[in-house]
XYZ file of C-alpha atoms in Angstrom:
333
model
C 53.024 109.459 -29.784
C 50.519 106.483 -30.288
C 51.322 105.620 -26.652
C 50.605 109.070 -25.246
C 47.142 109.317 -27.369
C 46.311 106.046 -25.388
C 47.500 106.631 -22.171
C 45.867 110.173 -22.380
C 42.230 107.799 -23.365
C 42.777 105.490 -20.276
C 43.383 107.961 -17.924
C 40.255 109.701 -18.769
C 38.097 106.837 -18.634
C 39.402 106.360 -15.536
C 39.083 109.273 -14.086
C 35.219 109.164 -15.335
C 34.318 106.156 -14.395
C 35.744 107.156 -10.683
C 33.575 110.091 -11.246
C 30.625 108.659 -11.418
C 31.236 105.921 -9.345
C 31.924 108.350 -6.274
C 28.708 110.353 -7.509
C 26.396 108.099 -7.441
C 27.548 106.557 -4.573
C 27.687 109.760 -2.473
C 24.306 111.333 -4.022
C 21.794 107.895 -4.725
C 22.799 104.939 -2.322
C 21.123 105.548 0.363
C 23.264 103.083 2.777
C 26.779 103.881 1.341
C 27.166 107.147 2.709
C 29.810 109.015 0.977
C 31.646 107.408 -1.918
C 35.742 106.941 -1.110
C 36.763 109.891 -2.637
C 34.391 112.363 -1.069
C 34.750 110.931 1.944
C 38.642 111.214 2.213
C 38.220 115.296 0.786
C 35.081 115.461 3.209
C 37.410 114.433 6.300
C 40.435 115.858 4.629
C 38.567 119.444 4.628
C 36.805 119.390 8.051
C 40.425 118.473 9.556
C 42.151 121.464 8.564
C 39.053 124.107 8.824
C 39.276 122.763 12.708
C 42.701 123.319 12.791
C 42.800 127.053 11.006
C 39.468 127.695 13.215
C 39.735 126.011 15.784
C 36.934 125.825 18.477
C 35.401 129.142 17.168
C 31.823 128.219 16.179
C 30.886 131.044 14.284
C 33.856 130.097 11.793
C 33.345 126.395 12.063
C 29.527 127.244 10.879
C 31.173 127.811 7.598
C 32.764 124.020 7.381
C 29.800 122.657 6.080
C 29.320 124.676 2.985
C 32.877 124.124 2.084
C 32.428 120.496 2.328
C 29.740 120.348 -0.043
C 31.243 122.731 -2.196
C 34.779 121.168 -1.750
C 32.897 117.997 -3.271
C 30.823 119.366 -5.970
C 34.000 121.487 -7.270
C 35.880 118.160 -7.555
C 33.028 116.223 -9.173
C 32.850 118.797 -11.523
C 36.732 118.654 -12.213
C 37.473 115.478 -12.470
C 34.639 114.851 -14.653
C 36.256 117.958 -16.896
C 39.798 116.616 -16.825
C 38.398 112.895 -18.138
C 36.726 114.114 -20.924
C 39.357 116.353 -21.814
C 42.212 113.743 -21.561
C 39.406 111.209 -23.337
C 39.518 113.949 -26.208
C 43.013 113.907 -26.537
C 43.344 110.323 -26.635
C 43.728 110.382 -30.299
C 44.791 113.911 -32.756
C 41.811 114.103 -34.754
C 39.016 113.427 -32.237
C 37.656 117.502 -32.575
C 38.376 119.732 -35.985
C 37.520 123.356 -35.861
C 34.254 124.356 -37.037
C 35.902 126.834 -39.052
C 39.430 127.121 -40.594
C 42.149 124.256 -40.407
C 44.044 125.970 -37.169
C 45.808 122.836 -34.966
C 44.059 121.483 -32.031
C 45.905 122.939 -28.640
C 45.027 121.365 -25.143
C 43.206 124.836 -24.703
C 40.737 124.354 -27.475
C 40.362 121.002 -25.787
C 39.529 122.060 -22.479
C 37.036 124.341 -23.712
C 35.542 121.596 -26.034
C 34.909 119.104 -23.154
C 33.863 122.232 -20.525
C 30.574 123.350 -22.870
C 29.813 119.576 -23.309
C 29.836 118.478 -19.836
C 27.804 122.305 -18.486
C 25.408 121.921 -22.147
C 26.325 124.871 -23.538
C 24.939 123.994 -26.888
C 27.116 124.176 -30.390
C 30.517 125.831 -29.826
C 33.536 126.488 -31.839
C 34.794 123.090 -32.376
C 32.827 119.466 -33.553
C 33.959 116.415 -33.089
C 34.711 113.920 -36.093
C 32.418 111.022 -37.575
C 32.477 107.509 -35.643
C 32.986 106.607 -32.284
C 33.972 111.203 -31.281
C 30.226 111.793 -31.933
C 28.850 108.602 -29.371
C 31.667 110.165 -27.098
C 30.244 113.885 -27.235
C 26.809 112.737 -26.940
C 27.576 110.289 -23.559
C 30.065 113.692 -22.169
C 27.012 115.421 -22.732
C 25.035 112.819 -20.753
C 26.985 112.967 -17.789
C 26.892 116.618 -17.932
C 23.438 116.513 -17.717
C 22.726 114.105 -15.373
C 25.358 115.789 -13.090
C 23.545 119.100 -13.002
C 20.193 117.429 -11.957
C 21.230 115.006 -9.516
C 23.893 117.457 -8.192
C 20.795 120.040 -7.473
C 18.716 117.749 -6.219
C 21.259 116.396 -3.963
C 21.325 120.155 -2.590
C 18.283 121.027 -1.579
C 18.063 117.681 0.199
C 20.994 118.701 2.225
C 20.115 122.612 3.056
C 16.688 120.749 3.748
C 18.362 117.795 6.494
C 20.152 120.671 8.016
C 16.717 122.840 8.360
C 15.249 120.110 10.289
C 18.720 119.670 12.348
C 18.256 122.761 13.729
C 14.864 122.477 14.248
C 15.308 119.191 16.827
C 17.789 121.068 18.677
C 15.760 124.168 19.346
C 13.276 121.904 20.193
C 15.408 120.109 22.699
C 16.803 122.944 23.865
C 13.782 124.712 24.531
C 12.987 121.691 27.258
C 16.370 121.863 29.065
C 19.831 123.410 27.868
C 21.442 120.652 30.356
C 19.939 116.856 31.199
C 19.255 118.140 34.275
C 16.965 121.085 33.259
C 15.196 118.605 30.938
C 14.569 116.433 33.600
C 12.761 118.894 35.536
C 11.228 120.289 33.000
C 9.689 116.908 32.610
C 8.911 116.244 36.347
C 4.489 116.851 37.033
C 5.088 116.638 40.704
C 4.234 112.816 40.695
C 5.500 111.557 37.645
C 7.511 112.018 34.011
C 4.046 111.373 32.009
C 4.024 114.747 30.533
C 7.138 114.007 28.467
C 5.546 110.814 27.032
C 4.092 113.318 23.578
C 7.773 114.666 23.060
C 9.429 111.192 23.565
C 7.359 110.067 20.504
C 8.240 113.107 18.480
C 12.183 112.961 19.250
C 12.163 109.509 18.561
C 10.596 109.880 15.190
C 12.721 112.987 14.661
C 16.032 111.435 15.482
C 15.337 108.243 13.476
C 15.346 110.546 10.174
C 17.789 112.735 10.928
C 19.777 109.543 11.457
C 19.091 108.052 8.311
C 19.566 111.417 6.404
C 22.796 111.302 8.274
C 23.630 108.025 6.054
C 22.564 109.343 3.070
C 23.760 112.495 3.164
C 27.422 112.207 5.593
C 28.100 115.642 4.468
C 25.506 117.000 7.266
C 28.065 116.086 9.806
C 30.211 118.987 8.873
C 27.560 121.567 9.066
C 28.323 123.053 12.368
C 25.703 125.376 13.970
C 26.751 128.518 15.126
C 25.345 128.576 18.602
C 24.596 125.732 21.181
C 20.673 126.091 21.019
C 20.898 125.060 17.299
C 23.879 122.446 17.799
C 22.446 118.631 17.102
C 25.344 117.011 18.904
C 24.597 119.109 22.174
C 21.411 118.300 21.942
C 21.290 115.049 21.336
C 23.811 114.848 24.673
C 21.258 116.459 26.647
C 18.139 114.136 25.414
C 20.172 110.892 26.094
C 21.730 111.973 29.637
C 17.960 112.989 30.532
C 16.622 109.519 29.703
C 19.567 107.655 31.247
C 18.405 109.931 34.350
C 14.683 108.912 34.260
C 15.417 105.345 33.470
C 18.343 105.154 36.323
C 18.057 107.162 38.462
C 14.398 107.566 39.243
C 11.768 105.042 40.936
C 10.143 102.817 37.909
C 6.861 104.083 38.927
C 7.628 107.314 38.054
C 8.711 106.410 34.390
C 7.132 107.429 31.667
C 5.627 104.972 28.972
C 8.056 102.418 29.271
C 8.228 101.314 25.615
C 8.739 105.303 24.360
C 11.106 105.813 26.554
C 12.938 102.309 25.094
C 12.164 103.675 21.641
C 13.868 107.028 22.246
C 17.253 105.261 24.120
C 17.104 103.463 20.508
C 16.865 106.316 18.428
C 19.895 107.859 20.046
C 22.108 104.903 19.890
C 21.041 104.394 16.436
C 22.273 107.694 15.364
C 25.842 107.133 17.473
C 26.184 103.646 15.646
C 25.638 105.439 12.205
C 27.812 108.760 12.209
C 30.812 109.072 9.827
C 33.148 107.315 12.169
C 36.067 109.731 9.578
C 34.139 112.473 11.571
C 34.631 111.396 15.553
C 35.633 108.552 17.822
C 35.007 107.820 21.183
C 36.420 110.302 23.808
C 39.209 108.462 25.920
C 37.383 109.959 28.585
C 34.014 109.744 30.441
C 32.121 112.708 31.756
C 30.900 113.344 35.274
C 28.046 111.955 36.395
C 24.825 114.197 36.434
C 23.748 116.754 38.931
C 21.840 114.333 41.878
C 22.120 116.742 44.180
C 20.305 119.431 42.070
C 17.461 117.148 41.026
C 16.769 115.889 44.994
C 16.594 119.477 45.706
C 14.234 120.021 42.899
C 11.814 117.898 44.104
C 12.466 114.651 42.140
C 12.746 111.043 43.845
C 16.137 109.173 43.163
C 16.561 105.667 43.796
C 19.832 104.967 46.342
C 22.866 106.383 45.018
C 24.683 102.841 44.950
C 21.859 102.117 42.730
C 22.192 104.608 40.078
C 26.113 104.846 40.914
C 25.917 101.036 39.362
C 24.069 101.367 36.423
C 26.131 104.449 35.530
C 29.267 102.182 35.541
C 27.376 100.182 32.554
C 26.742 103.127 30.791
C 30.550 103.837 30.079
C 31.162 103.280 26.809
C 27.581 105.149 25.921
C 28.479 107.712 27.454
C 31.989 108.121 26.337
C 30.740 107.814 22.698
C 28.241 110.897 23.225
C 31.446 112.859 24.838
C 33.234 111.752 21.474
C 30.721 113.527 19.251
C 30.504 116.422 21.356
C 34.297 116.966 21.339
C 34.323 116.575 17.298
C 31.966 119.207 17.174
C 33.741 121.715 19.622
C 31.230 121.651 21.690
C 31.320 121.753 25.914
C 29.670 119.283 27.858
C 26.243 120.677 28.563
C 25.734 120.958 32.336
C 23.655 122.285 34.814
């Protein structure tokens, strides 16, 4: 029995201590994206909601809110179960408030569920010594769950508010690189697009770092293309490798924002939850040319651009890799 009572103690300070470790590391460090646990449930989760839904956006829309509640449900349990099994780690650790009825693993359960959610005084107290310290640090943890854990949601609905807002904004350019491009195009040169290179770039840079915090925005799949991130990230980097390839360099735009922007968007393909895509095996077709001489726009040779496209493999396959995690098509003209 002794041995039970302790192994019942150990396994619930193990269970919270990987509690909050995965916590804090998922909700406060900044650079660790998601802690191991919520990362494996995170990937775990996404996996089979793209297998039950498969390519159907509307349903996929509804991955991301069972990530995050996926996570917050387990936080919550395993933080429940520890301080339960911690409670019965030895008989006499809670006595009824009133009466002398036995101690069952229900009247357990409920004794470590209104500590952790701080539901105030309940049926049962704990005994004098080292049961009180207990109650007050399950308490604690109770407490500092519930404030982080809201916090940590309203900084995620807010990310994905401003995910949809860069796409829409992207999209509202060009649906394909192509259309972007021309968009862009003055008649004599891509100066016009020099004011929204400097606002993507600083857009992309905190989605991308939101995107370490918080990995969990990875799962939240828009519904449509014009609000889809991945698509329109796609679209912004195939327009610049366009511009910076394919067309004369005196028609450029400001040289260093359109450097800044190419940065942004590898950035944000170095820093994605490599548990949520890989690099496609494949590599897309090359852009419309034909389209964009016909619209107007001077190309350089097409050995030229044909060239520098054969560098641009392994960028490009990488961008066809998050597209295909998020069930997305190729965007094209």
């Amino acid at each position: 029995m002794i041995f039970l009572d302790t192994l019942y103690l150990v396994l619930g300070i193990l269970l919270i201590v990987l509690c909050i470790v995965d916590f804090t590391w998922t909700t406060l460090w900044i650079d660790g994206g998601a802690g191991p646990v919520t990362d494996r449930l995170s990937s775990f989760v996404w996996r089979a909601f793209r297998m039950i839904a498969g390519d159907h956006s509307k349903s996929l829309s509804l991955a991301g809110p069972l990530v995050l509640s996926a996570s917050l449900v387990m936080w919550i349990a395993t933080l429940w179960i520890g301080w339960t099994l911690v409670f019965a780690g030895f008989e006499g650790s809670i006595s009824p408030s009133h009466g002398n009825d036995p101690i069952s693993w229900f009247d357990r359960i409920y004794f470590a569920g209104y500590l952790i959610f701080t539901l105030g005084n309940g049926d049962f107290a704990p005994t004098e010594g080292v049961w009180q310290i207990f109650t007050v640090l399950a308490t604690g943890t109770g407490m500092l769950f519930i404030t982080f854990g809201v916090t940590y949601l309203i900084s995620i609905l807010s990310a994905v508010t401003v995910k949809r807002s860069f796409a829409a904004s992207i999209h509202g350019v060009g649906n394909s690189a192509e259309e972007l491009v021309e968009s862009a195009w003055n008649g004599r040169d891509f100066h016009d697009i020099d004011s929204l290179l400097n606002t993507y770039s600083e857009q992309l840079s905190t989605l991308t770092a939101q995107h370490i915090a918080y990995p969990v925005l990875h799962y939240y799949h828009a519904a449509n293309n014009q609000s889809a991130m991945p698509t329109a990230v796609v679209v912004l980097d195939e327009a610049l490798s366009i511009i910076k390839f394919g067309v004369p360099i005196d028609r450029h735009p400001n040289r260093l924002l359109l450097k800044e922007a190419r940065s942004s968007v590898q950035l944000y393909l170095e820093t994605l939850n490599k548990s949520f895509y890989k690099p496609s095996k494949n590599v897309p077709d090359l852009p419309d040319f034909t389209y964009l001489s016909k619209a107007g726009i001077p190309l350089v040779p097409d050995k030229e651009y044909s060239e520098a496209y054969e560098k641009l493999q392994e960028r490009r396959s990488k961008l066809l890799g998050v597209i295909e995690a998020d069930a997305r098509p190729w965007p094209k003209q």
